[in-house]
Amino acid sequence: MEIFLIRLLQFMLAIGLLVLLHEGGHFFFAKLFGVRVDKFYLFFDPSIWKWDGSLFKFRPKGSDTQYGVGWLPLGGYCKIAGMIDESFDTEQMKQPEQPWEFRAKPAWQRLLIMIGGVLVNFLLALFIYSMILFHWGDTYIPVKNMTLGMKFNTEAKALGFEDGDILIGTDKGEFKDFSADLYRDLSEAYSVNLIRDGKKMSLKLPGNLNLLGMLKAEPSFVRPLIPAEVDSVMADSPAASIGLQKGDKIVAINDKAIDSYNEFTDQLGILEDMMTAAKTKTDSLKVRTATIVVSRNEEGGTKNENTSAAEKKDTFSVVLTPELKLGFYVKSLAGLYEPYTHEYSFFESIPAGIKYGWNVLAGYVGDMKYVFTADGAKSLGGFGAIGSLFPPMWDWYLFWKMTAFLSIILAFMNILPIPALDGGHVLFLVYEMITRRKPSETFMIRAEYVGFGILILLMVVANLNDILRWLGYM
């Protein structure tokens, strides 16, 4: 429950900040061009019975704008006078046009008002990325320094990869760290450079691998090889009950030899599938009862450059937890390899942050093509999926990095040419500027209803996917 509340608080803080600044972008340009703003709200305020839906509201003396907070945390809005928007205020549009209304202003001013929110979100993301680099620097483990190499699935091995290969880069450039960018480069590359058994070599790639399929595959297309060596043991765990200790190596589970922690977790995944099929407690207990083979140094044995300690293998029968955990930890990547930190001065951080943010946007836009596939639709996530991206403990570095990413997503999604979004209004304004003709108010109202319907449908699908994942159906 504590983890849920921490993630919820981070999510609400990030979304509240981004929505407030997004609407502030519209507000700024509206005021700049003398357009009246009737309402400026964080969250929506649909009325319920005799309640107007406002948790808090006030109107400064002499101001035309009512500021407030609504009860429905699905965004926010800046109600601009003389504009057809999600408020569907058609009564105002029936009145004679006033000079302080949106519709009375030149098209170029209306265009700036509409892109104001997107512009603020995009600039905010670049600013946050720049300040992250200035304050924390860029810390990562270079892929080429992962000397234990990688583990690959069967699809990757069919292309010529072998377990233990040390990845260097592709024809698109050298790999930086192990992230989605590495997958993206592999999916688009025609060749990959690597080190195998101490020798440099290249493999040919098709250049059109399915990125979504690579990311969703179980086991993953590629992942860093992590030894199945115990680093610590959880108290009162199955691992503790069989005397597992630091330095022990898991070499087999259920008569299946393993060479890494990656393969150990793969075998636990097979047990999870078997557990799903179990119908009785007896069947479940049978699945949970595993045979573990452990390799350890003989007591008193040591290893150095000249000798290797004698090793012995012990076999244990152990009942895993209901979650199919043995109860031990291995070293993380940061424990296996020395992280590298690139520090930036204030003036160096600005162009670096801009470049970083632009790469994030380019990657996100490039991945949008997968949304229109069956697997892509299933990958859509709602509030639950977004909230789960925040860390389970409060970490300002991760919070700001996630906030910047959401700011870029918000900017891009809002500029899509869908009626009811900023991009829809921009599309109609560009049409007006080219043809010198305004779309009729009837058309704009109908388009707003269509766009609003599309948004509701997408929201329902995304949040339904979250529910299905939570229930274990996806």
mmCIF file of C-alpha atoms in Angstrom, residues 206-364:
data_model
loop_
_atom_site.group_PDB
_atom_site.id
_atom_site.type_symbol
_atom_site.label_atom_id
_atom_site.label_comp_id
_atom_site.label_asym_id
_atom_site.label_seq_id
_atom_site.Cartn_x
_atom_site.Cartn_y
_atom_site.Cartn_z
ATOM 1 C CA PRO A 206 17.697 -7.310 -41.914
ATOM 2 C CA GLY A 207 17.142 -3.651 -40.958
ATOM 3 C CA ASN A 208 13.437 -4.106 -40.246
ATOM 4 C CA LEU A 209 13.124 -6.186 -37.094
ATOM 5 C CA ASN A 210 9.863 -5.723 -35.186
ATOM 6 C CA LEU A 211 10.833 -3.508 -32.263
ATOM 7 C CA LEU A 212 7.637 -4.173 -30.323
ATOM 8 C CA GLY A 213 8.100 -7.914 -30.758
ATOM 9 C CA MET A 214 11.693 -7.649 -29.550
ATOM 10 C CA LEU A 215 10.625 -5.757 -26.425
ATOM 11 C CA LYS A 216 7.652 -7.993 -25.607
ATOM 12 C CA ALA A 217 9.391 -11.332 -26.234
ATOM 13 C CA GLU A 218 9.774 -13.727 -23.295
ATOM 14 C CA PRO A 219 12.630 -14.233 -22.781
ATOM 15 C CA SER A 220 13.831 -10.885 -24.114
ATOM 16 C CA PHE A 221 15.588 -10.592 -27.463
ATOM 17 C CA VAL A 222 18.714 -9.436 -25.638
ATOM 18 C CA ARG A 223 19.611 -8.669 -22.030
ATOM 19 C CA PRO A 224 22.841 -8.326 -20.043
ATOM 20 C CA LEU A 225 24.191 -11.669 -18.838
ATOM 21 C CA ILE A 226 24.047 -11.814 -15.055
ATOM 22 C CA PRO A 227 25.760 -14.711 -13.226
ATOM 23 C CA ALA A 228 23.546 -16.893 -11.055
ATOM 24 C CA GLU A 229 25.780 -16.154 -8.084
ATOM 25 C CA VAL A 230 24.233 -15.375 -4.714
ATOM 26 C CA ASP A 231 25.048 -11.914 -3.392
ATOM 27 C CA SER A 232 22.705 -11.954 -0.382
ATOM 28 C CA VAL A 233 19.915 -14.088 1.058
ATOM 29 C CA MET A 234 16.528 -12.944 2.379
ATOM 30 C CA ALA A 235 15.818 -13.869 5.997
ATOM 31 C CA ASP A 236 13.238 -16.624 6.561
ATOM 32 C CA SER A 237 13.212 -17.456 2.853
ATOM 33 C CA PRO A 238 13.416 -20.857 1.116
ATOM 34 C CA ALA A 239 17.020 -19.935 0.197
ATOM 35 C CA ALA A 240 17.836 -19.388 3.871
ATOM 36 C CA SER A 241 16.204 -22.697 4.833
ATOM 37 C CA ILE A 242 18.643 -24.666 2.657
ATOM 38 C CA GLY A 243 21.656 -22.671 3.842
ATOM 39 C CA LEU A 244 22.286 -20.732 0.650
ATOM 40 C CA GLN A 245 25.080 -18.212 1.188
ATOM 41 C CA LYS A 246 26.975 -15.420 -0.530
ATOM 42 C CA GLY A 247 29.165 -16.736 -3.330
ATOM 43 C CA ASP A 248 27.058 -19.840 -4.058
ATOM 44 C CA LYS A 249 26.200 -20.442 -7.692
ATOM 45 C CA ILE A 250 22.920 -21.926 -8.919
ATOM 46 C CA VAL A 251 23.922 -24.373 -11.669
ATOM 47 C CA ALA A 252 20.665 -26.267 -12.210
ATOM 48 C CA ILE A 253 16.972 -26.203 -11.366
ATOM 49 C CA ASN A 254 14.665 -29.168 -11.858
ATOM 50 C CA ASP A 255 17.378 -31.064 -13.773
ATOM 51 C CA LYS A 256 17.806 -28.135 -16.170
ATOM 52 C CA ALA A 257 21.408 -26.869 -16.272
ATOM 53 C CA ILE A 258 21.676 -23.068 -16.204
ATOM 54 C CA ASP A 259 24.621 -20.807 -16.894
ATOM 55 C CA SER A 260 23.240 -17.497 -15.642
ATOM 56 C CA TYR A 261 20.647 -15.789 -13.501
ATOM 57 C CA ASN A 262 18.857 -15.000 -16.765
ATOM 58 C CA GLU A 263 18.229 -18.708 -17.381
ATOM 59 C CA PHE A 264 17.213 -19.194 -13.742
ATOM 60 C CA THR A 265 14.466 -16.582 -14.090
ATOM 61 C CA ASP A 266 13.437 -18.150 -17.419
ATOM 62 C CA GLN A 267 12.874 -21.451 -15.634
ATOM 63 C CA LEU A 268 10.827 -19.686 -12.955
ATOM 64 C CA GLY A 269 8.735 -18.264 -15.797
ATOM 65 C CA ILE A 270 8.012 -21.815 -16.976
ATOM 66 C CA LEU A 271 6.937 -22.691 -13.438
ATOM 67 C CA GLU A 272 4.615 -19.668 -13.426
ATOM 68 C CA ASP A 273 2.876 -21.037 -16.519
ATOM 69 C CA MET A 274 2.548 -24.422 -14.808
ATOM 70 C CA MET A 275 1.192 -22.734 -11.685
ATOM 71 C CA THR A 276 -1.497 -21.042 -13.761
ATOM 72 C CA ALA A 277 -2.611 -24.447 -15.023
ATOM 73 C CA ALA A 278 -2.602 -25.993 -11.520
ATOM 74 C CA LYS A 279 -6.132 -26.723 -10.298
ATOM 75 C CA THR A 280 -5.569 -28.022 -6.759
ATOM 76 C CA LYS A 281 -3.338 -27.177 -3.809
ATOM 77 C CA THR A 282 -1.543 -30.456 -4.373
ATOM 78 C CA ASP A 283 -0.799 -29.479 -7.962
ATOM 79 C CA SER A 284 0.424 -26.054 -6.823
ATOM 80 C CA LEU A 285 2.669 -27.554 -4.155
ATOM 81 C CA LYS A 286 4.119 -29.926 -6.716
ATOM 82 C CA VAL A 287 4.985 -27.001 -8.994
ATOM 83 C CA ARG A 288 6.511 -25.047 -6.107
ATOM 84 C CA THR A 289 8.702 -27.964 -5.035
ATOM 85 C CA ALA A 290 11.942 -27.496 -6.945
ATOM 86 C CA THR A 291 15.274 -29.264 -7.069
ATOM 87 C CA ILE A 292 18.155 -26.810 -6.870
ATOM 88 C CA VAL A 293 21.792 -27.678 -7.587
ATOM 89 C CA VAL A 294 24.278 -25.336 -5.926
ATOM 90 C CA SER A 295 27.997 -25.063 -6.599
ATOM 91 C CA ARG A 296 30.164 -23.661 -3.828
ATOM 92 C CA ASN A 297 33.803 -23.488 -2.783
ATOM 93 C CA GLU A 298 34.940 -26.076 -0.261
ATOM 94 C CA GLU A 299 35.360 -24.629 3.214
ATOM 95 C CA GLY A 300 38.765 -23.030 3.444
ATOM 96 C CA GLY A 301 39.242 -23.084 -0.332
ATOM 97 C CA THR A 302 40.526 -19.934 -1.967
ATOM 98 C CA LYS A 303 41.020 -18.739 -5.497
ATOM 99 C CA ASN A 304 43.951 -16.740 -6.757
ATOM 100 C CA GLU A 305 46.035 -16.414 -9.891
ATOM 101 C CA ASN A 306 47.830 -19.744 -9.304
ATOM 102 C CA THR A 307 45.193 -21.995 -7.782
ATOM 103 C CA SER A 308 41.459 -22.514 -8.005
ATOM 104 C CA ALA A 309 39.498 -23.515 -4.960
ATOM 105 C CA ALA A 310 37.934 -26.954 -4.991
ATOM 106 C CA GLU A 311 34.226 -26.765 -5.698
ATOM 107 C CA LYS A 312 31.462 -29.105 -4.651
ATOM 108 C CA LYS A 313 27.888 -29.388 -5.773
ATOM 109 C CA ASP A 314 24.965 -29.841 -3.420
ATOM 110 C CA THR A 315 21.446 -30.752 -4.418
ATOM 111 C CA PHE A 316 18.480 -29.436 -2.433
ATOM 112 C CA SER A 317 14.753 -29.977 -2.610
ATOM 113 C CA VAL A 318 13.032 -26.753 -1.652
ATOM 114 C CA VAL A 319 9.501 -25.357 -1.642
ATOM 115 C CA LEU A 320 9.428 -21.970 -3.335
ATOM 116 C CA THR A 321 7.224 -19.166 -2.059
ATOM 117 C CA PRO A 322 3.678 -18.856 -3.506
ATOM 118 C CA GLU A 323 5.151 -16.173 -5.781
ATOM 119 C CA LEU A 324 7.729 -18.778 -6.934
ATOM 120 C CA LYS A 325 10.670 -16.996 -5.347
ATOM 121 C CA LEU A 326 13.722 -18.695 -3.848
ATOM 122 C CA GLY A 327 14.639 -15.627 -1.832
ATOM 123 C CA PHE A 328 18.089 -14.492 -2.853
ATOM 124 C CA TYR A 329 19.635 -11.529 -4.633
ATOM 125 C CA VAL A 330 22.350 -11.344 -7.275
ATOM 126 C CA LYS A 331 24.541 -8.372 -8.059
ATOM 127 C CA SER A 332 22.918 -5.616 -10.097
ATOM 128 C CA LEU A 333 24.561 -4.255 -13.233
ATOM 129 C CA ALA A 334 25.965 -1.423 -11.103
ATOM 130 C CA GLY A 335 27.475 -4.071 -8.836
ATOM 131 C CA LEU A 336 29.010 -5.995 -11.725
ATOM 132 C CA TYR A 337 30.366 -3.012 -13.646
ATOM 133 C CA GLU A 338 31.686 0.428 -12.790
ATOM 134 C CA PRO A 339 29.147 3.102 -13.827
ATOM 135 C CA TYR A 340 30.453 6.028 -15.856
ATOM 136 C CA THR A 341 29.306 9.589 -15.141
ATOM 137 C CA HIS A 342 29.561 12.405 -17.672
ATOM 138 C CA GLU A 343 29.321 15.686 -15.781
ATOM 139 C CA TYR A 344 28.143 18.921 -17.413
ATOM 140 C CA SER A 345 28.633 22.569 -16.605
ATOM 141 C CA PHE A 346 25.537 24.780 -16.698
ATOM 142 C CA PHE A 347 26.212 26.009 -20.226
ATOM 143 C CA GLU A 348 27.151 22.513 -21.444
ATOM 144 C CA SER A 349 23.947 21.067 -20.017
ATOM 145 C CA ILE A 350 21.646 23.226 -22.182
ATOM 146 C CA PRO A 351 22.612 21.858 -25.646
ATOM 147 C CA ALA A 352 23.082 18.375 -24.155
ATOM 148 C CA GLY A 353 19.582 18.493 -22.632
ATOM 149 C CA ILE A 354 18.097 19.707 -25.915
ATOM 150 C CA LYS A 355 19.789 16.875 -27.803
ATOM 151 C CA TYR A 356 18.662 14.330 -25.201
ATOM 152 C CA GLY A 357 15.060 15.539 -25.295
ATOM 153 C CA TRP A 358 15.007 15.605 -29.088
ATOM 154 C CA ASN A 359 16.245 12.001 -29.200
ATOM 155 C CA VAL A 360 13.526 10.966 -26.749
ATOM 156 C CA LEU A 361 10.882 12.643 -28.919
ATOM 157 C CA ALA A 362 12.270 11.104 -32.123
ATOM 158 C CA GLY A 363 12.260 7.647 -30.575
ATOM 159 C CA TYR A 364 8.719 8.046 -29.271
#
